[in-house]
Amino acid sequence: MSHQLLVAVLILSPLIGFLLNGVRFKHTNYIAAGAIATTAVFISFICSVLLFLDLVNAPENQRTIAVGFYEWFSVDKFSINAGFVVDQISSIMILIITGVGSLIHLFSIGYMHHDKGVTKYFAYLNLFVFNMLLLVLGDSLLTMFVGWEGVGLCSYLLIGFWFNDAAKAAAGMKAFITNRIGDAAFIIGMFILFFTFGTLNIHELNALAPTTMEASWLGAVTLGTLMLFIGATGKSAQIPLYVWLPDAMAGPTPVSALIHAATMVTAGVYMIVRLNPLFVMAPNTMMVIAVIGAATAVMAATIGLTQYDIKKVLAYSTVSQLGYMFLAVGVGAFGAGMFHLMTHAFFKALMFLGSGSVIHGMHEEQDIRKMGGLKKYMPITHITFVMGWLAIIGTPPFSGFFSKDEILWQAYSSPRGHVLLWVAGAIGAGLTAFYMTRLMALTFWGTSRVDKHVHPHESGSLMTIPLIVLAVLSVIGGWIGIPHVIGESLGHIPNYWEHWLSPLIAKMPEVAAAGEHAAHSAVEEWLLMGASVSIAGISVLTACLMYLKNTDAPKKVSDAFGPVYKAVYNKYFVDEFYFASLINPLIKGSRNLWYYVDVNVIDKATYKTTDLVRGGGSFVRSLQNGNMQQYALYVIAGAAITLSLVLMR
Amino acid sequence: MNTANFGLEDILLTSPMIVLFLFSLVPLTIKILRGNVEQVHLATVIEVLIGLLVTATLIVVFGSEGQGGSPTAFGGQLIFDGLTTWSSLIAVVITGASVVLMYENPSTRGPQFSELMFLTMSSLLGALILIASINLIGVFIGLELMSLSLYLMIAMSHEQKISKEAAIKYFVLGSMASAVFLYGVSFIYGTTGSISTVDLMETAQPLIQGHSNLFIFGFALVIIGFCFKVSIAPFHAWTPDVYQGSPTPVTAFMATAVKTASFAAFLRILASKGIGGSDNLLNLLQWLAVITMTVGNVAALVQNNLKRTLAYSSVAHSGYVLMGVIAVGISEGSAYPAASVIYYLMAYSLMTLGAFAVLSLIERNENHFVQTDELAGLAKSHPMLALCFSVFLFSLAGLPPVMGFFGKLYLFSAAINEGLLWMALWGIINSVLSVYFYLRPIVVMYMKEGSCTSSKENYGTTFVVVVLAVLIIVLGVVSGPIFNMVERSLG
Amino acid sequence: MLLSLLIFLPIVLALAVTAWPQKTTLRYLALAGSIIEFAVSLVVLLQFDKTSPALQLVEKHMWVERFGISYFLGIDGISMMLVMLTTFLTPVIILASWKSIDERIKGFHASLFVLQTAMLGSFLAMDAILFYTFWELSLIPMYFMVGIWGGARRIYATVKFFIYTMSGSVLMLLAIIFMMRLTPEVTGGSISASILDFYKLQIPFIAGDFFTPQTLLFFAFALAFAIKVPMFPLHTWLPDAHVEAPTPGSVILAGVMLKMGTYGFIRWVIPLFPEAAEHFSWLFIGAGVVGIIYGALVAMIQPDVKKLIAYSSVSHMGYIIIGLFTMNSYGLNGGLYQMLNHGISTGALFLLIGMIYERTHSREIAKYGGLASALPFFTIAFIIVTMSSIAVPMTNGFIGEFLILLGSYQYSPWVAVFSVTGVVLGAAYMLWMVKRVFFGPKGEIVLAAEKDSHHALYDLSPREVLVLVPLVVLIFWMGLFPNQFMNYSKTSVDYLIQNKNQYMLLGAGER
Amino acid sequence: MPDISILTTITPNHYLVLSACLFMIGVAGVLLRRNLIVLFMSIELMLNAVNLSFVTFSHSFGKVDGQVMVFFVMTIAAAEAAVGLALAVSIFKRFKEVNIRFFEHLKG
């Protein structure tokens, strides 16, 4: 098959699925809807695999498949094609999207079977996959932006899927608008790059990237990339625009798995990796990214410590993990960022689906205080969840270990890294281990606090199969990117991942200058690895102690930290702060604006003018008082004035 | 005033007036022969209309083609140039339509119809003399003949109270204005030794440039006299009262035929060469024009009596026309601004007459004064009538593509041509003001619920209304040729 | 002859519907007529050579010879798509008014057709007076439409609309007369009102002195168009007019009439007074930016759906103004494209609001809620149109807005930075409205409708689907294949920009 | 000794001044008197002032045309008076009132 056709099928298959389900959205036959949707994504997956294999088989320097369909629009020098490119980076992404996507679709059939809007649900899900594919395959920033906004739209629709609940509809709206703030910056970023380089084509941009670093904060590349990064903070839920993601848990749980864990939220990372030659030349931007990433990682993790909603915990975990990815790309470890993106997609999708399975089994109960001891009711869910847990806390040799460790190492060792970034990362890792263990302990282990009316049960095989597949991936997914130090000691296992991506990853000028082997030794790497693993281990133990053995402890701790705990529990009051400082004043201000400007100034000015004219009219009328002698007086007076004026020289 | 040496040519030239005079006697004569018994009104109207038709034909036949100088009659007392032809034609046609209105309006039909017809025709005769005269005393005679007939026409209304008041007001103020005018004439005579406007053209320039105060005094008084007749503020105060008090057909006649004739004569006086030299006078007139427009429009804005609104609108339009007249004065009588004035007068007459005709249809009896709010529902009961009324009002407001728009276009463009940009600006601003009150009847007719009706039997008036509406649209769309004809005959 | 046919066919139709004896079949006649009109415009489209910036299908006959006023029609890339928009929307409107207008239907259709003539005439007239004639003529039917078939405060609204628009345009008339007076310099003696002669005038511009001809003429023209657009702060007539207008009136007002203003800028202001336009572009762009933000903010807090959309129009028109006054290819092309987009998406929004108003007789946002579960198809249509309105990619709105922003960035990055806030605010007010109307628990109206079987909420009828489908199709068509539409205008716009300072519109076959 | 020729020799200017005085008296009458008949008389006075002025000028020019004009004016003044009195009579017949303050219904 020609690549063009393959790409077309890849992209259009979910769209067709969307249309097929969309036109019959009122049907409630979940099997038919699910079959159509899953097949559509699965066809895409097959195409992705075929394309990937083609890439693998191609010579190393020709691993790019670019296809163009038509010129989308062109004005003057600005011309955008509906063109797509499959290369080392995007091929990984499409595999994740369609692969994990297929699994989640499959899971959804079971999860959503009782929902009346199931057909609509699958239509949206397909539409999302379509847009996500556009995002990752687009050969220019603008085509990427199409998908970028498209996934935002789908996210909006899916978060607000149960729109009869005002809070859920509001969550969707919040997601879209917050994203829009980022998108606005993204647009500006595109403009800056376009007027600097004259193109928005990603490959051309990368090729045109300057060869020296830009030191100024106001340089075009720095500003442009900074703007794009603000766009990314919106989509990938980083400080300060992360607020929408926890609320986004209002959507059906598989949606959270697909959109808000595995794919869409990583788009920001993906975008930065795509444009890494540009970002590399803007060290200031990189610094901002790294700092924001690290801060997000820690902050979200602290909030995760206190949450009781199973999905909220996972949501903050996602925010935190995304922070890691940004930390990685911020220090120039683009490969590591992508790597963590992939492993995170596996284990976070797994955990979300697992939580979905729990919620499903618990009859829509999400509060972990009302769970506990579920492992005996839901063995498969439990086992798979444990795999995910092990992966996320970075237990060797689970996938999360490799990717997270690579990030922490790079945060320390990269020329753009800093020991404080490592410290932040390590703290984050410890917190992650703690709250994930807490989640496990409260949900699956310990004594049951399940309500008497609720009878937890294991989910059907439609739901457990995806869990199992993802669990396997969570375990082995990291093995393709084993770090050199470990690889060496295990007998020359190459780092396939790094090798695969390396043609597209720009070298940092500092690195290029310093030569291949930096000043950091393998011992350091081993030490740090040990440190982070032990931090995680200690956290796990503490958490086990607190939530399994000494169940009073959490209460004591939270009491001890009273106000701090309260602040953390309430997510640092960020939402409240945004409302109080921005949204409410905006609405109130708009009301005043309307009242003062439209009503009281512009319209009033109009009325005053009319009043003036009417006043003139009334004055003339009052002169016209019916007395003819007065009229005669006007004539005479007029004549007198006329004459005197005329005769005056 | 050379030897009184006149022949057939003079008779032919003045034949419209002579014929009109003879015809004006017909209804009265018949009535007397019948022993003071009124004959069928329709017969009277038909006689009058035939008379007017003949007059109009004669005007066209013996009127000037514009080329090769303008013939004068009776030793230079009357001139028959393009201005005379066109203004007379407008006056005659308008009178014809007004007569139809009078035939059907409750306040004018009745036992004294023949007398009314006679007066109407004498008034028209006065108007024709006024238009054609190039002698100030001739102008005065025309003016008085026109006005005296009008006083009586007003007073003859079947409405007994306010028409008398209107007549007495008009009479007193009009006579006073005549006296003022005449006083001015005496000074012109005293300084130039002549009262012929032809002589005036020759002699005015040195006098004005020499700042001959007496002459300017006299001339200004003459202008004031005219200003009174064409209701220029602040000499306009009689207009709303008299227009309101008169029977509607008479108002229509007054507001159109009489005003056209007065303006024609005014134009003739002001077109005198050398007026352009008097900056003071022209500046003053500009101010008067602006004040007139504004006063007319703002006063109309706060009116609810439809007839009074139209009266004020008529005042405002006088201001516009005066702007054109000033342009004529500045250009020292060139044909283009004069043609635009004539075209505007034509447009103004047709649309104002149309509006009054609609008003006349709506009046139930002689004591009925139509308020604007009473029009509610007219669009439902009489869609055609409402549509025609809308055409008149839109035209009055100056919306394209009807006559009112082109009239304003030509007028403003003439004014701008003579450097009167600021006046054009005022005119434009005023026309926006005027839109408001011209729209009001439309709002009421179309957008409010009500039960306004008109009497169905008034076929003649209805016919007039429809014809006028069509004319306004057609003469608007094909205004080019008309304007060319007017300008050619003036040049 | 084709353009004359295009312009005067609606007048003939207006007369035909007035004379039509049967009330029941009148709508069919009107619909058929408007579709024929659309077909005629398609013929024009086929005959149009999009590779040439010249004036095409020119017709020129002397009208008023003394003043050089001619019956001069022509079409070029700038007007082509606007003509199509006009002829396309009319059948849609007739179909949409099938049920909602049930009194004086003769008058309604006649007004609609006269309005169509006037709008097409304004887009096609190449003679200043002819243009002005059509321009003013368009006020009259609109005036009646709002005044007769409008809501409770219709008279206030329609008079406000009329006076506002009229006050702007009379100054334009004065400017036209003034320019006509200057034309003998370029025509060799005879006065002329042809736009081609106006272009040749090239009145010199003196910077720094306000009371110079070009500056004054520029403002005289610009004021007329700015009121029509409407540009902040001259916009207050628009919300009133929109709220009170009947649905078809709102659609045509938002869809086409506002475009007459922006079209005026492209056709008259920019080429006639390029230096002044450039010199004062900051003023208009500033007003545009303020308009975007102000319109969006004020839209956000409106309690009435229609008023919200009306203010959103103010915001959207702000974009177009910015696009035009950047005077670069991106901005102008985008502005022109956005005119079409706004016509379609805002038109569609008004249609949708009209449909819901027919069912519930309320437009108060607070009374709605939960409509989505009662009217799913309707909701889908509404959300699609909303997406177009807030410029989500792959809908038409995105292309226009993006190009305008691109152009504004080229003009000045700060303009882009400020106007891009409109992207966020636009999403905010639209989605908030959608949330309050369609989502959430069932509101007062839905609950009332469920109890009362007489006023049951019913989903889109086949007729309404027929109304909406073309619009939705266009939304995506224009979003996915914008080049197919933009190619018609690009040549003309680029030609205009390249020759801005000595713009001469060439008349193909000019006589 | 002061020049008293201005008092002893009557020049055209004296007539003109007299005429102006008469005219102004007429005007004042129109402006101030309430009785309709008196008003008519005032107007007649104004017209006669005009006549005086015409005659004066005519005399000083040594031409007769000015005096001819006077005849016209007199004729028309007579006609005017006739019309005016007719109006007055008809009004009196109906309202029994010739005070002009009675006629203030038309206003505004």
CSV table of N, CA and C in Angstrom, one decimal, chain A residues 210-251:
chain,number,residue,atom,x,y,z
A,210,PRO,N,18.3,28.5,14.5
A,210,PRO,CA,19.6,29.1,14.6
A,210,PRO,C,20.6,28.1,15.1
A,211,THR,N,21.9,28.4,14.8
A,211,THR,CA,22.9,27.4,15.2
A,211,THR,C,23.5,27.9,16.6
A,212,THR,N,23.3,29.1,16.9
A,212,THR,CA,23.8,29.5,18.2
A,212,THR,C,22.7,29.8,19.2
A,213,MET,N,23.0,29.7,20.4
A,213,MET,CA,21.9,29.8,21.4
A,213,MET,C,21.5,31.3,21.5
A,214,GLU,N,20.3,31.5,21.9
A,214,GLU,CA,19.8,32.9,22.0
A,214,GLU,C,19.8,33.2,23.4
A,215,ALA,N,20.6,34.2,23.8
A,215,ALA,CA,20.7,34.5,25.2
A,215,ALA,C,19.6,35.4,25.7
A,216,SER,N,19.1,36.2,24.8
A,216,SER,CA,18.2,37.3,25.2
A,216,SER,C,16.8,36.6,25.5
A,217,TRP,N,16.1,37.3,26.5
A,217,TRP,CA,14.8,36.9,26.7
A,217,TRP,C,13.8,37.3,25.6
A,218,LEU,N,14.2,38.3,24.9
A,218,LEU,CA,13.2,38.9,24.0
A,218,LEU,C,13.5,38.5,22.5
A,219,GLY,N,14.4,37.5,22.4
A,219,GLY,CA,14.7,37.0,21.0
A,219,GLY,C,13.5,36.3,20.5
A,220,ALA,N,13.5,36.3,19.1
A,220,ALA,CA,12.3,35.7,18.5
A,220,ALA,C,12.1,34.3,18.9
A,221,VAL,N,13.2,33.5,18.9
A,221,VAL,CA,13.1,32.1,19.1
A,221,VAL,C,12.6,31.9,20.6
A,222,THR,N,13.3,32.6,21.5
A,222,THR,CA,12.9,32.5,22.9
A,222,THR,C,11.4,32.8,23.1
A,223,LEU,N,11.0,34.0,22.6
A,223,LEU,CA,9.6,34.4,22.8
A,223,LEU,C,8.7,33.4,22.1
A,224,GLY,N,9.1,33.0,20.9
A,224,GLY,CA,8.2,32.1,20.1
A,224,GLY,C,8.0,30.8,20.9
A,225,THR,N,9.2,30.2,21.3
A,225,THR,CA,9.0,29.0,22.0
A,225,THR,C,8.4,29.1,23.4
A,226,LEU,N,8.6,30.2,24.0
A,226,LEU,CA,7.9,30.5,25.3
A,226,LEU,C,6.4,30.5,25.1
A,227,MET,N,6.0,31.1,24.0
A,227,MET,CA,4.6,31.2,23.7
A,227,MET,C,4.0,29.8,23.5
A,228,LEU,N,4.8,29.1,22.7
A,228,LEU,CA,4.3,27.7,22.4
A,228,LEU,C,4.2,26.9,23.7
A,229,PHE,N,5.2,27.2,24.6
A,229,PHE,CA,5.2,26.5,25.9
A,229,PHE,C,4.0,26.8,26.7
A,230,ILE,N,3.6,28.1,26.6
A,230,ILE,CA,2.4,28.5,27.4
A,230,ILE,C,1.2,27.7,26.8
A,231,GLY,N,1.2,27.6,25.5
A,231,GLY,CA,0.2,26.7,24.9
A,231,GLY,C,0.2,25.4,25.5
A,232,ALA,N,1.4,24.9,25.6
A,232,ALA,CA,1.6,23.5,26.2
A,232,ALA,C,1.1,23.4,27.6
A,233,THR,N,1.3,24.5,28.4
A,233,THR,CA,0.9,24.4,29.8
A,233,THR,C,-0.6,24.3,29.8
A,234,GLY,N,-1.3,24.9,28.8
A,234,GLY,CA,-2.7,24.7,28.8
A,234,GLY,C,-3.1,23.2,28.5
A,235,LYS,N,-2.6,22.8,27.4
A,235,LYS,CA,-3.0,21.4,27.0
A,235,LYS,C,-2.5,20.4,27.9
A,236,SER,N,-1.2,20.6,28.5
A,236,SER,CA,-0.6,19.5,29.3
A,236,SER,C,-0.8,19.8,30.8
A,237,ALA,N,-1.6,20.7,31.1
A,237,ALA,CA,-2.0,20.9,32.5
A,237,ALA,C,-0.8,21.2,33.4
A,238,GLN,N,0.0,22.2,33.0
A,238,GLN,CA,1.1,22.7,33.9
A,238,GLN,C,0.7,24.0,34.6
A,239,ILE,N,1.4,24.3,35.6
A,239,ILE,CA,1.2,25.6,36.3
A,239,ILE,C,1.4,26.7,35.2
A,240,PRO,N,0.6,27.6,35.1
A,240,PRO,CA,-0.6,27.9,35.9
A,240,PRO,C,-1.9,27.5,35.4
A,241,LEU,N,-1.9,26.7,34.3
A,241,LEU,CA,-3.1,26.4,33.6
A,241,LEU,C,-3.6,25.0,33.9
A,242,TYR,N,-3.1,24.4,35.0
A,242,TYR,CA,-3.4,23.0,35.2
A,242,TYR,C,-4.8,22.7,35.8
A,243,VAL,N,-5.4,23.8,36.2
A,243,VAL,CA,-6.6,23.7,37.0
A,243,VAL,C,-7.8,22.9,36.4
A,244,TRP,N,-7.7,22.8,35.0
A,244,TRP,CA,-8.9,22.1,34.4
A,244,TRP,C,-8.8,20.6,34.5
A,245,LEU,N,-7.6,20.1,34.6
A,245,LEU,CA,-7.4,18.6,34.5
A,245,LEU,C,-8.1,17.9,35.7
A,246,PRO,N,-7.9,18.3,36.9
A,246,PRO,CA,-8.6,17.6,38.0
A,246,PRO,C,-10.2,17.6,37.8
A,247,ASP,N,-10.7,18.8,37.4
A,247,ASP,CA,-12.1,18.8,37.1
A,247,ASP,C,-12.5,18.0,35.9
A,248,ALA,N,-11.6,17.7,35.0
A,248,ALA,CA,-11.9,17.0,33.8
A,248,ALA,C,-12.3,15.5,34.2
A,249,MET,N,-12.0,15.1,35.4
A,249,MET,CA,-12.4,13.8,35.8
A,249,MET,C,-13.9,13.6,35.9
A,250,ALA,N,-14.6,14.7,35.6
A,250,ALA,CA,-16.0,14.5,35.5
A,250,ALA,C,-16.5,13.6,34.4
A,251,GLY,N,-15.6,13.5,33.4
A,251,GLY,CA,-16.0,12.7,32.3
A,251,GLY,C,-15.9,11.2,32.6
